[in-house]
Short mmCIF file of C-alpha atoms in Angstrom, two decimals:
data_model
loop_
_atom_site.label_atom_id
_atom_site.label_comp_id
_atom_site.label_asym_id
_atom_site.label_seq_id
_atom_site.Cartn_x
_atom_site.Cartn_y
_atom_site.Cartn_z
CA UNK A 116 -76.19 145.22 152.01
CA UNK A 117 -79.42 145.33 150.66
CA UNK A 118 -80.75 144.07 147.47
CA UNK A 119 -83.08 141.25 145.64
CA UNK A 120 -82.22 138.56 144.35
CA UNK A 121 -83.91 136.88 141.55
CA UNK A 122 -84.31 133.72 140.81
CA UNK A 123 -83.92 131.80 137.87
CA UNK A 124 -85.59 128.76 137.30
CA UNK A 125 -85.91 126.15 134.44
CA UNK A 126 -88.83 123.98 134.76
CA UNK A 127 -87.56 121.38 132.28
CA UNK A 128 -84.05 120.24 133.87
CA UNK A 129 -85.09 121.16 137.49
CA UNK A 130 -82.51 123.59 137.89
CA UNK A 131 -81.96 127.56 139.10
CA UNK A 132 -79.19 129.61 140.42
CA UNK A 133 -79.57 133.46 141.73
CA UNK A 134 -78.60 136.65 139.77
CA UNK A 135 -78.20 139.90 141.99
CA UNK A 136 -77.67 143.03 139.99
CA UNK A 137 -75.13 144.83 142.79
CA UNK A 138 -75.57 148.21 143.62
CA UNK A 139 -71.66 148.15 142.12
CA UNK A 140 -72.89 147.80 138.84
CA UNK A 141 -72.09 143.97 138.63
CA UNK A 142 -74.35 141.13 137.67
CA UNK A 143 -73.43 138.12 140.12
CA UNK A 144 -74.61 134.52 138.94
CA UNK A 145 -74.30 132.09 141.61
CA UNK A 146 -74.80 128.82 140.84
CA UNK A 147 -74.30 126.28 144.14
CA UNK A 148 -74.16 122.67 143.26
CA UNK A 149 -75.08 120.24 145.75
CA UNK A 150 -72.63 117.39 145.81
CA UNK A 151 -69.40 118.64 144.10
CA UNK A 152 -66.51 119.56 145.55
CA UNK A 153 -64.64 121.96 143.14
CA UNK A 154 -65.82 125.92 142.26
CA UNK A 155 -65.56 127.53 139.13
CA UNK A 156 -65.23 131.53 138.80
CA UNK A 157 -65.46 133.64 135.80
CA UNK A 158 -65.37 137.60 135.92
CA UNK A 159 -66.14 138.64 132.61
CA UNK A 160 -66.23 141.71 130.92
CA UNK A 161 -68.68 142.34 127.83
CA UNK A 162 -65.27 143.21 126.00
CA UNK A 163 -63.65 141.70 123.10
CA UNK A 164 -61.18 142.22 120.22
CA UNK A 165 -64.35 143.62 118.00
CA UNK A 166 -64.97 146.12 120.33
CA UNK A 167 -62.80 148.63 118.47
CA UNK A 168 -65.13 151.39 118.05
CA UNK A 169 -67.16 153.00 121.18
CA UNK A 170 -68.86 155.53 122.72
CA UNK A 171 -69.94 156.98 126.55
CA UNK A 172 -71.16 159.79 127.65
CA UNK A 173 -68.17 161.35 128.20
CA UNK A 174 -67.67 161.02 124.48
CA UNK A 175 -68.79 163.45 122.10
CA UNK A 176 -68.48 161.35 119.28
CA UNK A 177 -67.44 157.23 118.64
CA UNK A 178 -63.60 156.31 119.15
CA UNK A 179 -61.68 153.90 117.26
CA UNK A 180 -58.72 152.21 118.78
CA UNK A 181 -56.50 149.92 117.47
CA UNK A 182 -57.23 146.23 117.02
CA UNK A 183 -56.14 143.61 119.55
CA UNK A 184 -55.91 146.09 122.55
CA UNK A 185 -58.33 143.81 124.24
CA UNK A 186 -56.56 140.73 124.14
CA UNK A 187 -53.29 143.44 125.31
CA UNK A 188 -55.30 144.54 128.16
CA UNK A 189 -56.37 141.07 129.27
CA UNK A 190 -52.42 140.04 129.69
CA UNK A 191 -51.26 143.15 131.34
CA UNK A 192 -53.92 143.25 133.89
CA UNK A 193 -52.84 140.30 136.04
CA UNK A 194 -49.87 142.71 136.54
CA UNK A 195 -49.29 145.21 139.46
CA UNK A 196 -46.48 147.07 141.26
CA UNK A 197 -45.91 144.09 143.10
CA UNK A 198 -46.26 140.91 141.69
CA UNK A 199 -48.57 139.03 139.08
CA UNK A 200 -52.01 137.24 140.14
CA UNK A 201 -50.53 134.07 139.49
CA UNK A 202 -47.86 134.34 142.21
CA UNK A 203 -50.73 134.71 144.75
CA UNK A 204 -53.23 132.46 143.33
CA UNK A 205 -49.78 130.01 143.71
CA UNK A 206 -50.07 130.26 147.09
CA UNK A 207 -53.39 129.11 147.18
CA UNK A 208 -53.25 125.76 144.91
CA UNK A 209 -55.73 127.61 142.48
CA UNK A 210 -56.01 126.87 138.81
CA UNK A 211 -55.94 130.43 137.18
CA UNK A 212 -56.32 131.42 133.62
CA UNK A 213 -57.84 134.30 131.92
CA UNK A 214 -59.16 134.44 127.89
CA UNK A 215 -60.23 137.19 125.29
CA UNK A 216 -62.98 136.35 122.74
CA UNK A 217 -64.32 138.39 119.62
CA UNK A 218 -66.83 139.25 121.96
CA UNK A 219 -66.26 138.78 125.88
CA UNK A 220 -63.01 138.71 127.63
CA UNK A 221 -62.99 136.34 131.47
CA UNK A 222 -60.35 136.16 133.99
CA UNK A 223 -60.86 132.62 136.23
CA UNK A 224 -60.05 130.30 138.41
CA UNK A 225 -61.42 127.01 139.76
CA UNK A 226 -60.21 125.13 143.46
CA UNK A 227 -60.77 122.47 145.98
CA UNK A 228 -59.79 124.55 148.99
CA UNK A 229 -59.37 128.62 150.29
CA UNK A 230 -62.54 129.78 147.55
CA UNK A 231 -63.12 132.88 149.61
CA UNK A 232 -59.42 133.65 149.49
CA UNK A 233 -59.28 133.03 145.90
CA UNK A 234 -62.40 135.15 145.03
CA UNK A 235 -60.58 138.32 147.14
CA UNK A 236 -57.32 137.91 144.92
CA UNK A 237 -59.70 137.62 141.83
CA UNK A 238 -62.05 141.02 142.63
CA UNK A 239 -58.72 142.85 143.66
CA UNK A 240 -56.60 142.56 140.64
CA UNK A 241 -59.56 142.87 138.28
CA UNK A 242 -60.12 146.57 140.20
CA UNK A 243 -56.38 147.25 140.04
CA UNK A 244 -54.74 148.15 136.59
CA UNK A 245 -51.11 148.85 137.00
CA UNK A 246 -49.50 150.14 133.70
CA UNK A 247 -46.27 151.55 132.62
CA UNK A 248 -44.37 152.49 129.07
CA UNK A 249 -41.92 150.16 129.76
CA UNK A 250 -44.21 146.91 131.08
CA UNK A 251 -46.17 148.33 128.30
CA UNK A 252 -43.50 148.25 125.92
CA UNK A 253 -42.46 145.07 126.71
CA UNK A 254 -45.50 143.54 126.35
CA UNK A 255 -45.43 144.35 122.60
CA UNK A 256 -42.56 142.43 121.82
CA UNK A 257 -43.99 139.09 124.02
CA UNK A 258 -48.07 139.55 121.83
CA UNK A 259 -45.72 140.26 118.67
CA UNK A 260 -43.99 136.71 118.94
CA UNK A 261 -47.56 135.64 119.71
CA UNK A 262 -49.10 136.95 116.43
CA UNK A 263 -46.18 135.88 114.49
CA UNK A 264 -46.49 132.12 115.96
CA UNK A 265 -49.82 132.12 114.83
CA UNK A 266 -49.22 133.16 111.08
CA UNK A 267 -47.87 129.79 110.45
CA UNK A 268 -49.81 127.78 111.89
CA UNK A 269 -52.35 126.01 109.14
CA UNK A 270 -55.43 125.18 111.52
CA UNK A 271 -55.36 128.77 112.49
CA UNK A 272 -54.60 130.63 109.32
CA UNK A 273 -57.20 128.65 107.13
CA UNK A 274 -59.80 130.14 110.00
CA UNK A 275 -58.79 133.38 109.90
CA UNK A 276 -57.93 133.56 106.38
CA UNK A 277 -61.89 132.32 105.89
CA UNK A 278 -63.08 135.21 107.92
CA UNK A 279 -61.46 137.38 105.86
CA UNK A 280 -62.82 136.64 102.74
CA UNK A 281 -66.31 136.45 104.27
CA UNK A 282 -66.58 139.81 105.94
CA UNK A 283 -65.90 143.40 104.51
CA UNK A 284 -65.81 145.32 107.59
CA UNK A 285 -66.43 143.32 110.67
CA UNK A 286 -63.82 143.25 112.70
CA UNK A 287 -64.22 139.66 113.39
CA UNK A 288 -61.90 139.03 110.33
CA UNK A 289 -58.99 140.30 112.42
CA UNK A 290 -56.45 138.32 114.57
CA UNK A 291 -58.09 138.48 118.17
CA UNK A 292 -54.60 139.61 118.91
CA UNK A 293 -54.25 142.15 116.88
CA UNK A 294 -51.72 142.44 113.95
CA UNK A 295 -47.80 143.80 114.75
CA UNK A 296 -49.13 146.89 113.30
CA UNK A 297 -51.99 148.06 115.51
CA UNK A 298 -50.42 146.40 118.68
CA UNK A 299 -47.55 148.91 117.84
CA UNK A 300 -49.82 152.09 118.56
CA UNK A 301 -51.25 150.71 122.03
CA UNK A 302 -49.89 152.80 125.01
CA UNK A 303 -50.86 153.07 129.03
CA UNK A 304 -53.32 155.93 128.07
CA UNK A 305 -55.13 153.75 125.76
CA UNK A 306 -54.80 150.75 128.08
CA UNK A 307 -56.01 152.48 130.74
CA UNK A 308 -58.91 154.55 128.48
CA UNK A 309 -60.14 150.94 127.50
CA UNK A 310 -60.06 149.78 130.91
CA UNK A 311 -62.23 152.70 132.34
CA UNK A 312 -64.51 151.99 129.86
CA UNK A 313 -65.08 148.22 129.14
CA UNK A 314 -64.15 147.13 132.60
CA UNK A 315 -66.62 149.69 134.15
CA UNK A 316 -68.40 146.64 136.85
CA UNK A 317 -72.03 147.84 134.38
CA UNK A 318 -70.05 146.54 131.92
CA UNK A 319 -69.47 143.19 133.72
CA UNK A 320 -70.38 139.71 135.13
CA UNK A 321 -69.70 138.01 137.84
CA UNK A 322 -70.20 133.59 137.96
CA UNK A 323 -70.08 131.43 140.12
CA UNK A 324 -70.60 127.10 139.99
CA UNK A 325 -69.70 124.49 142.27
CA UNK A 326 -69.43 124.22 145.81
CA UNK A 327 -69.87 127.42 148.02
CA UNK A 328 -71.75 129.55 150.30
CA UNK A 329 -73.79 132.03 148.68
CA UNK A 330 -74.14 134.51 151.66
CA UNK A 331 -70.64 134.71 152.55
CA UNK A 332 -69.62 135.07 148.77
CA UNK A 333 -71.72 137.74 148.78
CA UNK A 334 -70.50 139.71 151.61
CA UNK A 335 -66.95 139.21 150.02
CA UNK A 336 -68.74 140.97 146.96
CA UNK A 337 -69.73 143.86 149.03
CA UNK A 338 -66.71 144.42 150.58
CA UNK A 339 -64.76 144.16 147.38
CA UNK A 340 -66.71 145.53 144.58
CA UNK A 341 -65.87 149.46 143.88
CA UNK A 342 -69.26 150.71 142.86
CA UNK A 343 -68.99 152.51 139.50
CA UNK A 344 -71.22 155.41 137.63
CA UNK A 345 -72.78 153.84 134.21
CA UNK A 346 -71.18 155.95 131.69
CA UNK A 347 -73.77 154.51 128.98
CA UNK A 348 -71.53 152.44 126.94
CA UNK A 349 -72.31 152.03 123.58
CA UNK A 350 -70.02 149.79 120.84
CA UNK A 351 -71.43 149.59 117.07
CA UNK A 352 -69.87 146.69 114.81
CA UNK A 353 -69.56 148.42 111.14
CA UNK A 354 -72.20 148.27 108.59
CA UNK A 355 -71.17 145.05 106.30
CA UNK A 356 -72.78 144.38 102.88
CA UNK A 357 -74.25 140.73 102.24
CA UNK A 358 -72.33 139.32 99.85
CA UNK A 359 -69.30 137.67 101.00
CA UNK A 360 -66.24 139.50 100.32
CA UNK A 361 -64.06 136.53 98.04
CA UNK A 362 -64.90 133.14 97.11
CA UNK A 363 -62.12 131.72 97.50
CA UNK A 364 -58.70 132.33 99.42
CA UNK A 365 -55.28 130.26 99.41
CA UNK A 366 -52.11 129.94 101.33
CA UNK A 367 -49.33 127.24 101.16
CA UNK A 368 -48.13 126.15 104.50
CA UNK A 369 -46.64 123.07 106.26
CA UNK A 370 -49.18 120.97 106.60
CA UNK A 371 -49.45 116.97 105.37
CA UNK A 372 -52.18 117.95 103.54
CA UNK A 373 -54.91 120.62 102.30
CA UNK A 374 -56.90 121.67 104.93
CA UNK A 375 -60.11 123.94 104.69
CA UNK A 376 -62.33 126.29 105.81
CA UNK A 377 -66.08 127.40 104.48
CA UNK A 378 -68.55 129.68 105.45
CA UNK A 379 -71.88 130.23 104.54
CA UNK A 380 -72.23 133.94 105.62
CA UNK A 381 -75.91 135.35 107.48
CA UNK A 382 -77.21 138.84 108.24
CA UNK A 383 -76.31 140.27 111.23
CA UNK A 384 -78.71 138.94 113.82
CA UNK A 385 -80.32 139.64 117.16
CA UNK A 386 -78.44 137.75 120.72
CA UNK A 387 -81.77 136.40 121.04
CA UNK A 388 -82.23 135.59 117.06
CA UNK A 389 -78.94 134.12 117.08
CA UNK A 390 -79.29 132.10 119.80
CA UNK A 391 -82.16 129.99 118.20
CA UNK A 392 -80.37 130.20 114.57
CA UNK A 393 -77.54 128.48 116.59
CA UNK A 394 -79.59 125.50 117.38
CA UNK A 395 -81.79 125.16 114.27
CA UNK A 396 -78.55 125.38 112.00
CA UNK A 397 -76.47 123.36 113.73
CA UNK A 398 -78.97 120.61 113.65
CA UNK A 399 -79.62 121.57 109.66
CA UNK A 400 -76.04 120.77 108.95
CA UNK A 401 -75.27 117.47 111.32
CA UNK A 402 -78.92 116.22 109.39
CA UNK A 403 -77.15 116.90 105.74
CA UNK A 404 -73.89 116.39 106.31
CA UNK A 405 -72.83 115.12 109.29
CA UNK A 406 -71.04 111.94 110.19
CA UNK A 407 -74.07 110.22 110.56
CA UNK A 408 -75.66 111.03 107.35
CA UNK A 409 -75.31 109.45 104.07
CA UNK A 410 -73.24 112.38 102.63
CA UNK A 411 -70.64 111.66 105.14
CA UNK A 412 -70.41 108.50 104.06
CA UNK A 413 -70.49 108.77 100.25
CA UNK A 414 -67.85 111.35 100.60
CA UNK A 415 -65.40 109.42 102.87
CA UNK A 416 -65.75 106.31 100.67
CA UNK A 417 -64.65 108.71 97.55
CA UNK A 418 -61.50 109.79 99.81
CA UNK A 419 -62.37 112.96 99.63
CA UNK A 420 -63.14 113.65 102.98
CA UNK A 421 -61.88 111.97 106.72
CA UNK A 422 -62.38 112.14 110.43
CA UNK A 423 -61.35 115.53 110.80
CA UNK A 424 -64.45 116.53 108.83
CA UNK A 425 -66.85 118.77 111.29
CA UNK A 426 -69.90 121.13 110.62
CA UNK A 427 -71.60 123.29 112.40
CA UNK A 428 -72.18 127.28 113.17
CA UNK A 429 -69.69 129.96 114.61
CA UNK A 430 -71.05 132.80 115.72
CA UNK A 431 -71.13 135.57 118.61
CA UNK A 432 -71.96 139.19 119.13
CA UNK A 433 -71.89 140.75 115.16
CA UNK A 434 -71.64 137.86 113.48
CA UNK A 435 -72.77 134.78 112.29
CA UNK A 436 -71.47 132.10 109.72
CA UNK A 437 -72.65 128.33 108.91
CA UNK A 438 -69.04 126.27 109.17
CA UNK A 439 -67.56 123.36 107.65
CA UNK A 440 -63.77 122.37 108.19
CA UNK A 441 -61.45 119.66 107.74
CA UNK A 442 -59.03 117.73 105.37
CA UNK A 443 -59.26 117.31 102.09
CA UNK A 444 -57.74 115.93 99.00
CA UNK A 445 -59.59 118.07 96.58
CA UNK A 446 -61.21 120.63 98.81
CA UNK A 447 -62.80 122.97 95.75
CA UNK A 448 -64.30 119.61 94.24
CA UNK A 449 -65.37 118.60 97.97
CA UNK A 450 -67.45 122.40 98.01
CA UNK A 451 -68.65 121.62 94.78
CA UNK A 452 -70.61 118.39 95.99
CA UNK A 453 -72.09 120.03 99.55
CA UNK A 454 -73.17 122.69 98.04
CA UNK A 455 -74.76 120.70 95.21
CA UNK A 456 -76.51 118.46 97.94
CA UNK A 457 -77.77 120.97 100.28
CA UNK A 458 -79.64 122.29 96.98
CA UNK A 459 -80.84 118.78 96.32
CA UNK A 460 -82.30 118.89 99.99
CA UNK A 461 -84.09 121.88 99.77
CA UNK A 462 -86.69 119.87 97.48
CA UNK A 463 -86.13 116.24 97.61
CA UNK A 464 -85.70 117.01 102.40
CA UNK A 465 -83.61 115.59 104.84
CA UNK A 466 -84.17 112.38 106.37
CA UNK A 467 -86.68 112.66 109.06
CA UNK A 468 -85.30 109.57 111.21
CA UNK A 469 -81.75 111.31 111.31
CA UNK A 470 -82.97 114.61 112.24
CA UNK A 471 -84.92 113.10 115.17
CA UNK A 472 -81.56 111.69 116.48
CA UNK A 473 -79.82 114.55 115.88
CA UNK A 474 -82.48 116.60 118.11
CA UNK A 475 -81.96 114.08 120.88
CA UNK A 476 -78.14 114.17 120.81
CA UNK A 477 -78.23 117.72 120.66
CA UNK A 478 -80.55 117.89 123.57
CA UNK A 479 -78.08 115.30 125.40
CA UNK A 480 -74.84 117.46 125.08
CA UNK A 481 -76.75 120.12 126.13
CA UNK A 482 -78.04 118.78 129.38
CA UNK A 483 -74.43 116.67 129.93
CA UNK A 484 -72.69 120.17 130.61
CA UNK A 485 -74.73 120.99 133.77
CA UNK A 486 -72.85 118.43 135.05
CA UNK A 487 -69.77 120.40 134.92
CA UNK A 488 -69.01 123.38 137.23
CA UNK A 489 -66.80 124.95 134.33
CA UNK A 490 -69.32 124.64 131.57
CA UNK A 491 -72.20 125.54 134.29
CA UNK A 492 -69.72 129.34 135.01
CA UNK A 493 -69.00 129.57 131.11
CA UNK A 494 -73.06 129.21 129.76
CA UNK A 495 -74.24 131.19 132.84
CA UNK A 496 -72.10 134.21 132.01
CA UNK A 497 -72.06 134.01 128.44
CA UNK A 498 -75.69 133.86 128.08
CA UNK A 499 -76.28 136.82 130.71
CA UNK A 500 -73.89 138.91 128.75
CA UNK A 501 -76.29 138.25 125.91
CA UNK A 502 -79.40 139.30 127.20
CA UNK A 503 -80.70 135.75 127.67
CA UNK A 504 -81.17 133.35 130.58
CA UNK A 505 -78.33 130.48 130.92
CA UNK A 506 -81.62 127.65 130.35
CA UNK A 507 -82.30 129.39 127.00
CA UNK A 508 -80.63 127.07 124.51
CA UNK A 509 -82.19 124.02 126.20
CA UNK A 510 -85.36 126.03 125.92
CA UNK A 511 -85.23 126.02 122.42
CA UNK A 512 -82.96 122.68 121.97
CA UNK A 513 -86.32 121.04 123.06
CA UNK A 514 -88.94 123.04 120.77
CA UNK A 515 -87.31 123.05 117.57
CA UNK A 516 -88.75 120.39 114.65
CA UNK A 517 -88.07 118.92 111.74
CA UNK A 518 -89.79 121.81 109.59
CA UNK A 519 -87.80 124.42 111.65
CA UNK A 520 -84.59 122.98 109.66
CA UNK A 521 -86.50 122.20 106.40
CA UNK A 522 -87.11 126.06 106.63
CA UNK A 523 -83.71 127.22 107.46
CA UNK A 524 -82.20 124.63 104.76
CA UNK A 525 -84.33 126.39 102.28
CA UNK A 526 -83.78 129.91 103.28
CA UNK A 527 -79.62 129.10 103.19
CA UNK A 528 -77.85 131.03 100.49
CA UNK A 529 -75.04 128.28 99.57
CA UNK A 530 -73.82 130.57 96.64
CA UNK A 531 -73.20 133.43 99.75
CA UNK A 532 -69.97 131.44 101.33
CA UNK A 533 -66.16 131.41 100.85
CA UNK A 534 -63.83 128.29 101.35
CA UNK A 535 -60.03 129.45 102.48
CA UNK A 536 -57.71 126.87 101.35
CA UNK A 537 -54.44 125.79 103.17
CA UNK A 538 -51.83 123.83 100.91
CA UNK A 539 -48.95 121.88 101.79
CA UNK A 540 -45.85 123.68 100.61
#
C-alpha cells in the first residue's frame, strides 16, 4: 500500500521514529530501537471518562452519556463470542493490559517472542466489539464492586474528593469509573454508539517501541486495519468558572494518619500551552518546595510534613491543577505556611542555584525514559494524541530559565486552590 511516511527527528537527543497517517484513518508511530530485545504496543483511542458529551456529523445536536462508560467500554471490549484477548495473548507468552484515562483510553501488550502474532490478536479484537444485555449486565455488578472498593480507600478518595472541590463542571471531578448511578444506565446500544464513535481508527493511534521490523509491521497494518469514514468528531469539556468550587473538603477514613490533597486550580489551557506550563510549573514547585529546598526542610524538622510529601502538576486534556500531596499532622496549618511562602517568593525569588539543579534533573528524567520501550510507546502516543511531537517536552525541558518560573510563581493565584482532607476515623 501506498503512502509517506514522515519522519520525525529531534536534533538534541539524536533520535526519530516514523509516523504514517494510514489511509484507515490510523496514525502509526513506530519507534525501532536498535539493541533491545522486548516491543512495546499501545493502540489508543483519543477517548476518556471526560468525554461525556459529543458530537459527529451524524448528530444534529451534542449527546451526553453517562459517566464512566469509557472505562465500561474498555473492559468489555477484550470480550467476544468466543473467548477473551487474554486467553489468546496466553498462548503467546504476551504481557497484556489495557487502561482508561480522563483523557485517552490504550489497550497493550509488550513480548520477547511471536510480535507479529501478537500485533494481529491486538488489531482484531480492537475492530471486534461483541456486546450483549446479559455480558452487559454483568459487567455492572463486577465495575460496581470496583467503584465501591475505591470509596474507601484514603489515597484515592482525598484525590478525588480534591477534584471535586476544585472544579464546577468538568467532568474530571468524577470517578474515571463512573459512579453506581450512571454505570446503571449504560446498555449495548450505548456501548456500541460510543464505540462507533470514539473508536472510529481517525479517532486513534497506533505505537510501536522496541525491537521490530517496520515493513512487515506495516503490511500486518494493511491487512488488518478496517478503513473508516471521519465522521468529524467533536467533544466540548463544559464551560467552568475560575474560582475553585470549595476550599476545603473532609472525610474520615482508615488511615494512620491525615493525609491530603491541594490544588492550585488554572484556566483551561491549550495541548500545546499546557505542555510547556507542565514543565515550567513543575520546576516552580520542586524550586519552592521540594525536597531539596529549604522549605522541605524547615517543615519536616517542625513534624509537620514527611517522605510522602510530593509536588508537582496534574493535568491532561481540560484541565490543569498545580498539586501537592502527602501526610500530615496538621494539614490546614501545613497550607497555611506554603501558601504563605510561595507569596514570600514572589518578591524576595527562589534560589537560583536550586533551580539550576532542578532544570538538570528534570532534563535527566526526561532523557532516562528513552531508554525504556514502555515509556518510549506511552510519550509517543500520548503526545501525538495531543497535537505535539513525542521530543516536545525535552524541547522545552531544555529552553526554559530561571525567569520563566519567577514569572509563573508570580502569576500563581495561591488563594485559587482547595486542600481535601482525609482523617483517621
Amino acid at each position: 500500500m501506498s503512502y509517506q511516511r514522515e519522519i520525525i527527528k529531534s536534533s538534541k537527543i539524536g533520535e526519530q521514529y516514523i509516523k504514517v497517517k494510514h489511509p484507515s484513518g490510523c496514525t502509526i508511530c513506530l519507534y525501532p530501537m536498535e539493541g533491545f530485545s522486548s516491543t512495546y504496543v499501545l493502540f489508543g483511542t483519543n477517548y476518556g471518562s471526560v468525554d461525556t458529551t459529543f458530537k459527529t456529523d451524524e448528530d444534529e445536536d451534542f449527546v451526553t452519556v453517562p459517566e464512566g462508560i469509557a472505562h465500561y467500554l474498555e473492559h468489555k471490549l477484550f470480550e467476544n463470542d468466543e473467548c477473551d484477548a487474554f486467553e489468546l495473548y496466553a498462548k503467546t507468552g504476551a504481557n497484556a493490559n489495557a487502561f482508561t484515562s480522563f483523557d485517552k483510553t490504550a489497550y497493550l501488550f509488550s513480548c520477547s517472542q511471536k510480535f507479529e502474532e501478537n500485533l494481529e490478536i491486538l488489531l482484531n479484537f480492537v475492530q471486534e466489539p461483541y456486546f450483549t444485555d446479559e455480558t452487559v449486565q454483568k459487567e455492572q455488578g463486577i465495575i460496581g464492586q470496583e467503584i465501591m472498593m475505591y470509596r474507601d480507600d484514603p489515597g484515592w478518595r482525598v484525590f478525588f474528593n480534591c477534584l471535586q472541590a476544585v472544579y464546577h463542571n468538568n467532568p474530571v471531578r468524577i470517578d474515571i469509573a463512573g459512579t453506581v448511578e450512571s454505570i446503571a444506565k449504560i446498555d449495548k446500544e450505548l456501548l456500541y454508539r460510543c464505540y462507533n464513535t470514539f473508536y472510529n481508527l481517525n479517532n486513534t493511534v497506533l505505537s510501536i517501541a522496541g525491537n521490530f521490523d517496520v515493513d512487515k509491521t506495516l503490511e500486518i497494518c494493511d491487512r488488518l486495519l478496517k478503513s473508516t469514514p471521519d465522521h468529524k468528531l467533536e467533544k466540548i469539556i463544559p464551560e467552568e468558572p475560575y474560582e475553585v468550587k470549595e476550599k476545603t473538603v473532609k472525610m474520615k477514613l482508615s488511615c494512620s494518619q491525615p493525609m491530603f490533597n491541594i490544588m492550585y486550580k488554572f484556566p483551561q489551557m491549550t495541548q500545546k500551552e499546557a505542555a510547556r506550563a507542565y514543565i515550567v510549573y513543575n520546576n516552580m514547585f520542586e524550586t519552592c518546595l521540594g525536597k531539596t529546598s529549604s522549605f522541605y526542610t524547615e517543615m519536616y524538622e517542625q513534624g509537620l510534613i514527611d517522605g510522602s510529601f510530593g509536588v508537582g502538576v496534574f493535568y491532561g486534556r481540560g484541565f490543569f491543577v498545580g498539586n501537592i500531596d502527602g501526610d500530615s499532622k496538621n494539614p490546614e496549618l501545613l497550607l497555611g505556611k506554603i501558601n504563605a511562602e510561595l507569596k514570600r517568593l514572589k518578591t524576595e525569588l527562589p534560589n537560583r542555584e536550586e533551580y539550576e539543579n532542578i532544570k538538570k534533573r528534570t532534563y535527566g528524567e526526561l532523557l532516562s525514559g528513552y531508554g525504556s520501550v514502555e515509556t518510549v510507546a506511552n510519550t509517543v502516543m500520548s503526545a501525538e494524541m495531543a497535537g505535539l511531537s513525542a521530543f516536545e517536552l525535552i524541547d522545552i525541558a531544555s529552553g526554559i530559565t530561571y525567569e520563566d518560573i519567577v514569572e509563573a510563581l508570580r502569576a500563581l493565584d495561591v488563594d485559587n486552590c482547595s486542600i481535601s482532607i482525609v482523617e483517621p476515623i
